[in-house]
Coordinates of C-alpha atoms (C1' of nucleotides) in Angstrom, one line a residue:
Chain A
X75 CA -2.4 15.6 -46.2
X76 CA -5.3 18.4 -46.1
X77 CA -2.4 20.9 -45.9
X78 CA -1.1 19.8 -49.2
X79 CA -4.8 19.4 -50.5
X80 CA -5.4 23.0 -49.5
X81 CA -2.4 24.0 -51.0
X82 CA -3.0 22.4 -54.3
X83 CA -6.1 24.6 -54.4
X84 CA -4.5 27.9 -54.4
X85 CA -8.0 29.7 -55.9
X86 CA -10.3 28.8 -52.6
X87 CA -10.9 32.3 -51.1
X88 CA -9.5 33.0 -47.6
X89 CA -13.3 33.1 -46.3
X90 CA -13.6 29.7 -46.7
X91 CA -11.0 29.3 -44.3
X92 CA -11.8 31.6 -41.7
X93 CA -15.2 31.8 -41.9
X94 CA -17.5 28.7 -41.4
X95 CA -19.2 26.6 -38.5
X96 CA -17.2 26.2 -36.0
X97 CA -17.8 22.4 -35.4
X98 CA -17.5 21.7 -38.8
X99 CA -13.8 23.9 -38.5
X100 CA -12.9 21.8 -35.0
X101 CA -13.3 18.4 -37.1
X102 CA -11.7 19.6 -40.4
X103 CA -8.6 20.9 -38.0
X104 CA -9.1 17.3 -36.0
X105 CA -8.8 15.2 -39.3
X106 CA -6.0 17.5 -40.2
X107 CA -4.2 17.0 -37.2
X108 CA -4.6 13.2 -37.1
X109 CA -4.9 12.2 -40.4
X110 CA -1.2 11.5 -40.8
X111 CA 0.9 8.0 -41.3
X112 CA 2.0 8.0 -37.6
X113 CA -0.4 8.8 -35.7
X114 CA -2.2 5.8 -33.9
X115 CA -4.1 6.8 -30.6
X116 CA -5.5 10.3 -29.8
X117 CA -5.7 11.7 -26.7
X118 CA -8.4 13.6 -25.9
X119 CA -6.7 16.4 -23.9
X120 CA -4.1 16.3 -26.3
X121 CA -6.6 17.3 -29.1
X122 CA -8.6 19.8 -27.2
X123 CA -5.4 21.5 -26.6
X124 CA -3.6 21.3 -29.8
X125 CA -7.0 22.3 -31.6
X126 CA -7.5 25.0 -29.0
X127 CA -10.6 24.0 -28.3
X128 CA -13.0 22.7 -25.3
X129 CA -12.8 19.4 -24.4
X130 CA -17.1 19.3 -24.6
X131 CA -16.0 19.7 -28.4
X132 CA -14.0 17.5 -28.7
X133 CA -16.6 14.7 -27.5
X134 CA -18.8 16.0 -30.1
X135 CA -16.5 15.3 -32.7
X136 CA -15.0 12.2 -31.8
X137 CA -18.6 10.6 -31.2
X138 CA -19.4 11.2 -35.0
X139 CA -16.3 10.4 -36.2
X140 CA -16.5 6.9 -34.4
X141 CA -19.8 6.6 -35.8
X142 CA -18.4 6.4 -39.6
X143 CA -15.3 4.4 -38.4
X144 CA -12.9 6.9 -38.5
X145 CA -11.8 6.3 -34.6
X146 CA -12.2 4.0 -31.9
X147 CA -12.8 4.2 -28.3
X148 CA -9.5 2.4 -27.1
X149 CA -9.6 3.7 -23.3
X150 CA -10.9 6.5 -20.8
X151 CA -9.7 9.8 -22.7
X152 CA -7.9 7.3 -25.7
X153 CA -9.0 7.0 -29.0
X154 CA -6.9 4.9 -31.8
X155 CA -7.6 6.3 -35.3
X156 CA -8.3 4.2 -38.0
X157 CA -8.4 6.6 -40.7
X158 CA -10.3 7.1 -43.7
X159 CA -10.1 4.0 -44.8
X160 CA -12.4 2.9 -42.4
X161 CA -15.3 4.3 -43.6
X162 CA -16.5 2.2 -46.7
X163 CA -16.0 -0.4 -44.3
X164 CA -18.0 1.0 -41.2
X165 CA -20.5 2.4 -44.4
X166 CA -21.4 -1.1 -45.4
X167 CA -22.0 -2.3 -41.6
X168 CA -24.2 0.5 -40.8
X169 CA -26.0 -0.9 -44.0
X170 CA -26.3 -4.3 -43.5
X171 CA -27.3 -3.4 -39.9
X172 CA -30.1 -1.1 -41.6
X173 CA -31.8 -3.9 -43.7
X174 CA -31.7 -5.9 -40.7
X175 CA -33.5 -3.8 -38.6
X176 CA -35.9 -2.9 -41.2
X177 CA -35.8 -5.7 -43.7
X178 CA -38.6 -3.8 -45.9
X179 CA -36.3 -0.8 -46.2
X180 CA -37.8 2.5 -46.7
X181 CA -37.6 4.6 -50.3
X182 CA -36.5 7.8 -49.9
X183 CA -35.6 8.0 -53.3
X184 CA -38.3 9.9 -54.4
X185 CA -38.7 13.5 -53.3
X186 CA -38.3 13.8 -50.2
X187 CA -40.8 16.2 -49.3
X188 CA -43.7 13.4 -50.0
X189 CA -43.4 12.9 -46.0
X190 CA -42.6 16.1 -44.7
X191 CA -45.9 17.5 -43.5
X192 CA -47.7 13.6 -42.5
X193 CA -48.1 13.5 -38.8
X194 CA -48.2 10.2 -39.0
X195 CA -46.0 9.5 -40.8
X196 CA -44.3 6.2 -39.1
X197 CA -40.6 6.4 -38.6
X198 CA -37.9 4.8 -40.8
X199 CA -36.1 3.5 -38.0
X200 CA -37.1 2.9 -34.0
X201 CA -37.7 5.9 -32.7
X202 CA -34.6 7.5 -30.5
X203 CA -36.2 8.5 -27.5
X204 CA -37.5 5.2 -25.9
X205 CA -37.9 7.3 -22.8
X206 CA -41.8 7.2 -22.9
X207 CA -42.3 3.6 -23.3
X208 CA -39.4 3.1 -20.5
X209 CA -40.1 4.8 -17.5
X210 CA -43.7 2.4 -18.0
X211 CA -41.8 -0.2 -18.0
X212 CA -40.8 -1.4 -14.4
X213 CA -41.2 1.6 -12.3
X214 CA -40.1 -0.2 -9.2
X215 CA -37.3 -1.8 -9.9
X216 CA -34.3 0.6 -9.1
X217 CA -31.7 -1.8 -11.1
X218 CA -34.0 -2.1 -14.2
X219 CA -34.4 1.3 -13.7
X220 CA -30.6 2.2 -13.8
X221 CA -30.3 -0.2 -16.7
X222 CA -32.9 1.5 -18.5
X223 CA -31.5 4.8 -18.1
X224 CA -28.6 3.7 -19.1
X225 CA -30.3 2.1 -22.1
X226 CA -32.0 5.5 -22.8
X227 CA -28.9 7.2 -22.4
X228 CA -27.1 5.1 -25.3
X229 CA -30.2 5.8 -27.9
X230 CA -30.4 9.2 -27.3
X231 CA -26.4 9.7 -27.9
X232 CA -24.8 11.1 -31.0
X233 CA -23.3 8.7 -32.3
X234 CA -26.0 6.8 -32.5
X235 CA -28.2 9.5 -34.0
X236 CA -25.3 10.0 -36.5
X237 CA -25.2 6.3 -37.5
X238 CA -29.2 6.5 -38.4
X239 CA -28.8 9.8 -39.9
X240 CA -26.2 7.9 -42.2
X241 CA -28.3 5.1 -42.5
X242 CA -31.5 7.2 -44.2
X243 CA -28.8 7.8 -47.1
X244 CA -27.3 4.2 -47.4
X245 CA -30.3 2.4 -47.0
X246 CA -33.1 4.3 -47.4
X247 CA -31.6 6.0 -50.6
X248 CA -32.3 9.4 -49.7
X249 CA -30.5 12.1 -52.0
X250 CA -31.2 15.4 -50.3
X251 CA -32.9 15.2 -46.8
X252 CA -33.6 18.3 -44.6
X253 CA -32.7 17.8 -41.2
X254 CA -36.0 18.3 -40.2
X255 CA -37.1 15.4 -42.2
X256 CA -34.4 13.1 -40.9
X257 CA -35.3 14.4 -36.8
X258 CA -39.3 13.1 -37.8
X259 CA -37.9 9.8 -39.3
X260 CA -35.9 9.1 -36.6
X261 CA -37.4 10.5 -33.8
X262 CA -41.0 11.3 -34.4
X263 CA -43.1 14.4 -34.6
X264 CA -42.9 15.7 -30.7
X265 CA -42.2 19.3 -31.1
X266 CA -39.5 19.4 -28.0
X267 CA -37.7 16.2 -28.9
X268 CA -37.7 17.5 -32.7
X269 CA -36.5 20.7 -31.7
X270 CA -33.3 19.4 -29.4
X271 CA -32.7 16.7 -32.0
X272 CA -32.4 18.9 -34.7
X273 CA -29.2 21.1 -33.3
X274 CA -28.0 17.5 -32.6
X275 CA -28.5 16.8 -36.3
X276 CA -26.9 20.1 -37.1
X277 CA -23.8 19.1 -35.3
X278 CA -24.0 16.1 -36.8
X279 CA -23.9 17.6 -40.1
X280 CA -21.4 19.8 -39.8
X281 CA -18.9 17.0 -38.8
X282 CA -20.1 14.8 -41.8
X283 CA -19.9 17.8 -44.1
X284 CA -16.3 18.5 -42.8
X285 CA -15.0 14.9 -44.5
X286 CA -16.9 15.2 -47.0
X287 CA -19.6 12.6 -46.7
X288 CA -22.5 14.7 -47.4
X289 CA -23.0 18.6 -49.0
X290 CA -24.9 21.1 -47.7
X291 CA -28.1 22.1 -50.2
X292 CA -31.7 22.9 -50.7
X293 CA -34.6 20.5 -51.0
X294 CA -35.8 21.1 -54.9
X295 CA -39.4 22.0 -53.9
X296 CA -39.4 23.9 -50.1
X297 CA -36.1 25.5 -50.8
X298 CA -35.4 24.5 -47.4
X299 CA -31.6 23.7 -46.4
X300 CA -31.1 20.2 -46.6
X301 CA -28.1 17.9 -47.1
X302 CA -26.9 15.7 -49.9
X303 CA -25.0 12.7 -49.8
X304 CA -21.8 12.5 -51.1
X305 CA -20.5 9.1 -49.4
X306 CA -17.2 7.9 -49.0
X307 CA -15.0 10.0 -51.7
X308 CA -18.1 11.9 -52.5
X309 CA -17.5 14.8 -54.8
X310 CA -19.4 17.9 -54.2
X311 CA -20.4 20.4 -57.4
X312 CA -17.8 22.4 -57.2
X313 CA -15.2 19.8 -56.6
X314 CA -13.4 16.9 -58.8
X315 CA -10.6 15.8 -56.2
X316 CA -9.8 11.7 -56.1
X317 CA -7.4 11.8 -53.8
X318 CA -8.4 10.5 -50.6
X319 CA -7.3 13.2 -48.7
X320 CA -9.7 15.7 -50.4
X321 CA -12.6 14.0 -48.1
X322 CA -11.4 17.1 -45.9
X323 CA -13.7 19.9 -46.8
X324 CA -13.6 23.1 -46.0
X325 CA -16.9 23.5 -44.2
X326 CA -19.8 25.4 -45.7
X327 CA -19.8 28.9 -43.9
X328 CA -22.1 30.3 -41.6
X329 CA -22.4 33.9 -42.8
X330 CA -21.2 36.2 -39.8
X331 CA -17.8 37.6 -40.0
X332 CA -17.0 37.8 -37.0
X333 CA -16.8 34.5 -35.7
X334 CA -13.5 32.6 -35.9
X335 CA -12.7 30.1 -34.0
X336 CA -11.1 30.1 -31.5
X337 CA -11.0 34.3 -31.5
X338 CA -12.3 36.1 -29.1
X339 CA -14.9 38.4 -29.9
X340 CA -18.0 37.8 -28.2
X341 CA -18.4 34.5 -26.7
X342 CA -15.2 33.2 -27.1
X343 CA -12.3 33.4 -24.5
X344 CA -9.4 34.0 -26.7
X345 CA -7.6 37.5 -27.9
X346 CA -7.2 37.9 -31.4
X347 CA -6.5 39.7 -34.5
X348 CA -4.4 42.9 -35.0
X349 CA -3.2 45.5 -33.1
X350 CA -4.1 48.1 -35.2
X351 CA -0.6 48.3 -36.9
X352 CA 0.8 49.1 -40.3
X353 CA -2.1 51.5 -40.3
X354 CA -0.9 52.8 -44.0
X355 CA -1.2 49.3 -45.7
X356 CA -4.8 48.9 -43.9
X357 CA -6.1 52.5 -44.4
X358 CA -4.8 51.5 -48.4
X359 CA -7.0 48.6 -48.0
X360 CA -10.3 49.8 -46.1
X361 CA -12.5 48.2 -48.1
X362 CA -11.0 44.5 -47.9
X363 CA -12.4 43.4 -44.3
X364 CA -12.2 39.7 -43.2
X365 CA -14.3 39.5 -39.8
X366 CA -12.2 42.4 -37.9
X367 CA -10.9 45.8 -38.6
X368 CA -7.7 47.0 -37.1
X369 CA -7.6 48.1 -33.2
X370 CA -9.0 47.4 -30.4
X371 CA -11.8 50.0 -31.0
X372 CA -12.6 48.0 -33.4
X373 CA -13.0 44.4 -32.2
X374 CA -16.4 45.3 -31.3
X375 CA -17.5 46.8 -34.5
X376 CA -15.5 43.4 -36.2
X377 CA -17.7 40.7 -34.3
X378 CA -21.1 43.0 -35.3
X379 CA -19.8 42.8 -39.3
X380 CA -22.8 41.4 -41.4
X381 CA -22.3 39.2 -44.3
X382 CA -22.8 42.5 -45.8
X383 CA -19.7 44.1 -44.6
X384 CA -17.9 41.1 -45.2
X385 CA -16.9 41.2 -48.9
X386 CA -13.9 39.5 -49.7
X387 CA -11.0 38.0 -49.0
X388 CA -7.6 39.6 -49.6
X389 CA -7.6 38.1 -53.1
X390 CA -10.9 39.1 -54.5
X391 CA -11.4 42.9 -54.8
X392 CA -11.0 44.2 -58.1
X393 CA -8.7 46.8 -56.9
X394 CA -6.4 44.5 -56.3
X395 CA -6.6 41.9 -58.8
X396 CA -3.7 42.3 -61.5
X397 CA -4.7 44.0 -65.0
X398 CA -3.8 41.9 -67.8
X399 CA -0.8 43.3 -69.1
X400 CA 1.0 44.5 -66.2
X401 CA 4.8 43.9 -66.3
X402 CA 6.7 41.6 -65.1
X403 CA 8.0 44.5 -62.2
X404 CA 4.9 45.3 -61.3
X405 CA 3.6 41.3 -60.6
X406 CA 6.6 41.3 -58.0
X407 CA 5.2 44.6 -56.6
X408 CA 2.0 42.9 -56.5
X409 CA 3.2 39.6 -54.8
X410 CA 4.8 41.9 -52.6
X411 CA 1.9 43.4 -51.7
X412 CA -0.2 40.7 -51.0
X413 CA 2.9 39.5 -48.8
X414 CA 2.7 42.2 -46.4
X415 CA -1.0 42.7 -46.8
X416 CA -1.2 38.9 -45.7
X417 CA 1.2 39.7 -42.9
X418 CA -0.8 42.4 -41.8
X419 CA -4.4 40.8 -42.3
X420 CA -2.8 37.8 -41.2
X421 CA -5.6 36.5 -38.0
X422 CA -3.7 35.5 -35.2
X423 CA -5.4 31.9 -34.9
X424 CA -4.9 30.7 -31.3
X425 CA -4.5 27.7 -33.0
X426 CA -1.6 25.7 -34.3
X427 CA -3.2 23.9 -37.4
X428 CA -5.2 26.8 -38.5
X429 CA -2.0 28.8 -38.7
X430 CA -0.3 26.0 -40.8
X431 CA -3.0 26.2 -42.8
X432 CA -3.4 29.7 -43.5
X433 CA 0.5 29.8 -43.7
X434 CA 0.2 27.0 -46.4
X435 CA -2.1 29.0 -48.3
X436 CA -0.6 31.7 -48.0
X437 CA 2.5 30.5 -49.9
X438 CA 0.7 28.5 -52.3
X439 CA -1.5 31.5 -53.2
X440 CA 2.0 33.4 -53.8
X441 CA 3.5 30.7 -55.8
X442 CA 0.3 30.1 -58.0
X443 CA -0.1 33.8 -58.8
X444 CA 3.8 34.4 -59.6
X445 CA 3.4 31.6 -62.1
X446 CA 0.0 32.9 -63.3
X447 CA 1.4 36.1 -63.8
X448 CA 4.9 35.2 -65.5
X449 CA 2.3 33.5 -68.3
X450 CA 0.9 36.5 -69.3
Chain B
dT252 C1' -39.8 34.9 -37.3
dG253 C1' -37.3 30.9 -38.5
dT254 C1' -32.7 28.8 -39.0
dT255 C1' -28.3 27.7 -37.4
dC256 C1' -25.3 26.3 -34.0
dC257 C1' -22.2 28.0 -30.0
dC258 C1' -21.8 27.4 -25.4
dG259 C1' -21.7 25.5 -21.0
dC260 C1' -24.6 23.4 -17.3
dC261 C1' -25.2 19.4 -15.0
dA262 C1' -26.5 14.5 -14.5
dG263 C1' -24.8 10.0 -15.5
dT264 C1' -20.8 7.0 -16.0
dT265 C1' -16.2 5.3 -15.2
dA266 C1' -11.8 4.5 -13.1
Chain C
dT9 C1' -14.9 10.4 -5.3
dA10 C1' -12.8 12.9 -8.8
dA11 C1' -12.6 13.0 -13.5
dC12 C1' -14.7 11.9 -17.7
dT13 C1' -18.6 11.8 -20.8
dG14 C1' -22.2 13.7 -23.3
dG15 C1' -27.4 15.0 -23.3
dC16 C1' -29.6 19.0 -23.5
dG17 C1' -31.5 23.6 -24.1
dG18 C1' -30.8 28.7 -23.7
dG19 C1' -29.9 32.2 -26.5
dA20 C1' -27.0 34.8 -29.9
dA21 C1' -26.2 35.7 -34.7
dC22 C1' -27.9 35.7 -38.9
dA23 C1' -31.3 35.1 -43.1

DNA sequence: TGTTCCCGCCAGTTA
DNA sequence: TAACTGGCGGGAACA
């Protein structure tokens, strides 16, 4: 399980779990939540609340997850899950279905940035929006009409634009691809379609980068973010895990402290953090701030903290970090200290798994640095 | 100024 | 007809 996984990894910094994209967090806590022996269908209403999220979310996710075979529509508001082990299987579809569609494939193994700036460039796959060449089509008759809304409904969705996103890695052996790239390919050039299309693709993204099928990067010549595919038990740089369960990543970050999920700063609904407490302990540790300061004064000032402000986690300052040397006494102390310093800087997540996970990691962080210190 | 993506409106679909 | 579904774009946060 991702707990266990995350656990395992006791050296992952406490930013990585509270700060990051909050679709990519809602489908990292979804395959969390789900990806256990038992579980069989999914409610919808049962995951928006037990995530503690919006049910709009929730659509989101589940659309790319069924796109990779991860779940399936079963019913109205019932999904079953099919689990990890779907994917190489979906993968290869989405493939197959790729060459046939476009026999002559398309080589995106070069550099990618060959096409980036042709406006006319001809797209990999059948353009998304059909919407132009439909509405000519027919304009009288109300049923073709309906159908072809319908129609144009369907192409536009996510998951569809998720399964050709996939499909310019898998078949068109793209490496890194920036997202605008992948919007031209798939959808042309038209600056509003691109535009909307892209913070689909973003979403998108996220999702995919929260399992673990692709890594977030920079295109080697632009600099530009991009994404790299990982594929089905894809390892990223930093990471060597096999186990299956280790496709749940911890989602890249986006750099603002102050916005956890599912806590209420700004635009969220829900109240959060500390309550300004154990003021000794925090005015001891000033400097350590993890998206909000203590108090309600300061909940403001928390959701305004830069990337700047935003240092560390509990475990990094060097203030704080154990001398080589120190006794045996004194590495209690310490653990100690990081006990009630977690208690205190512990975020009150709204929701459930995030406070199993932090809980997790919490104890495995104890356990590792116990043993780390009794080798010194 | 560009990038990223949260958020929720609202139209289409389904039961 | 109510509830579900999800496309879409405004705009905030950040680089």
């Amino acid at each position: 399980m991702a707990l266990e996984v995350l656990a395992e990894t006791p050296t992952l910094k406490l930013e990585t779990l509270t700060i990051r994209m909050r679709l990519g967090l809602d489908a990292t806590c979804f395959l969390t939540l789900y990806n256990k022996q038992d579980v069989r269908l999914i409610g919808l209403d049962d995951a928006a609340s037990r995530l503690g999220v919006e049910r709009r979310r929730i659509y989101d996710i589940v659309n790319v997850l069924e796109s990779v075979g991860v779940l399936a529509r079963r019913a109205k508001n019932q999904y079953t899950w099919k689990g990890f082990s779907a994917i190489p299987a979906a993968l290869q579809e989405l493939k197959d279905e790729g060459f046939k569609e476009n026999p002559a494939s398309c080589d995106g193994s070069n550099d990618s940035s060959k096409m980036s700036d042709d406006e006319d460039e001809e797209e990999t796959f059948p353009k998304l929006d059909a919407e132009s060449q439909n509405d000519k089509e027919n304009p009288d008759s109300t049923a073709a009409a309906k159908s072809i809304k319908t129609e144009n409904r369907r192409e536009k969705s996510l998951a569809l634009l998720t399964q050709n996103f996939v499909k310019l890695f898998i078949c068109c052996n793209f490496e890194i691809i920036t997202l605008d790239e992948a919007a031209k390919l798939l959808l042309g050039n038209a600056h509003k379609i691109m535009r909307t299309k892209v913070r689909r693709l973003y979403d998108i993204a996220n999702v995919l980068s929260s399992m673990n099928l692709i890594e977030k990067t920079h295109a080697t010549n632009t600099k530009k973010p991009a994404f790299r595919w990982l594929g089905f038990g894809g390892k990223t740089s930093e990471s060597a895990d096999t186990d299956q369960n280790s496709i749940i990543k911890e989602p890249k970050k986006r750099m603002f402290g102050g916005d956890l999920t599912n806590i209420d700063l700004k635009r969220n609904k829900v109240g959060l953090f500390m309550d300004g407490q154990n003021s000794k302990v925090q005015n001891e540790q000033e400097n350590i701030s993890y998206g909000a300061q203590t108090g309600k004064n300061n909940l403001e000032k928390g959701a305004k903290q830069t990337t700047k402000s935003y240092q560390f986690g509990p475990f990094a300052p060097a203030a704080y970090v154990p001398k080589v040397g120190t006794s045996e006494n004194n590495t209690v102390k310490q653990v100690h200290n990081w006990d009630s310093l977690s208690q205190v800087h512990r975020p009150q997540y709204q929701n459930q798994v995030l406070k199993d996970l932090f809980s997790h990691y919490m104890q495995a962080w104890k356990s590792w640095y116990s043993e780390a210190a009794g080798k010194k």
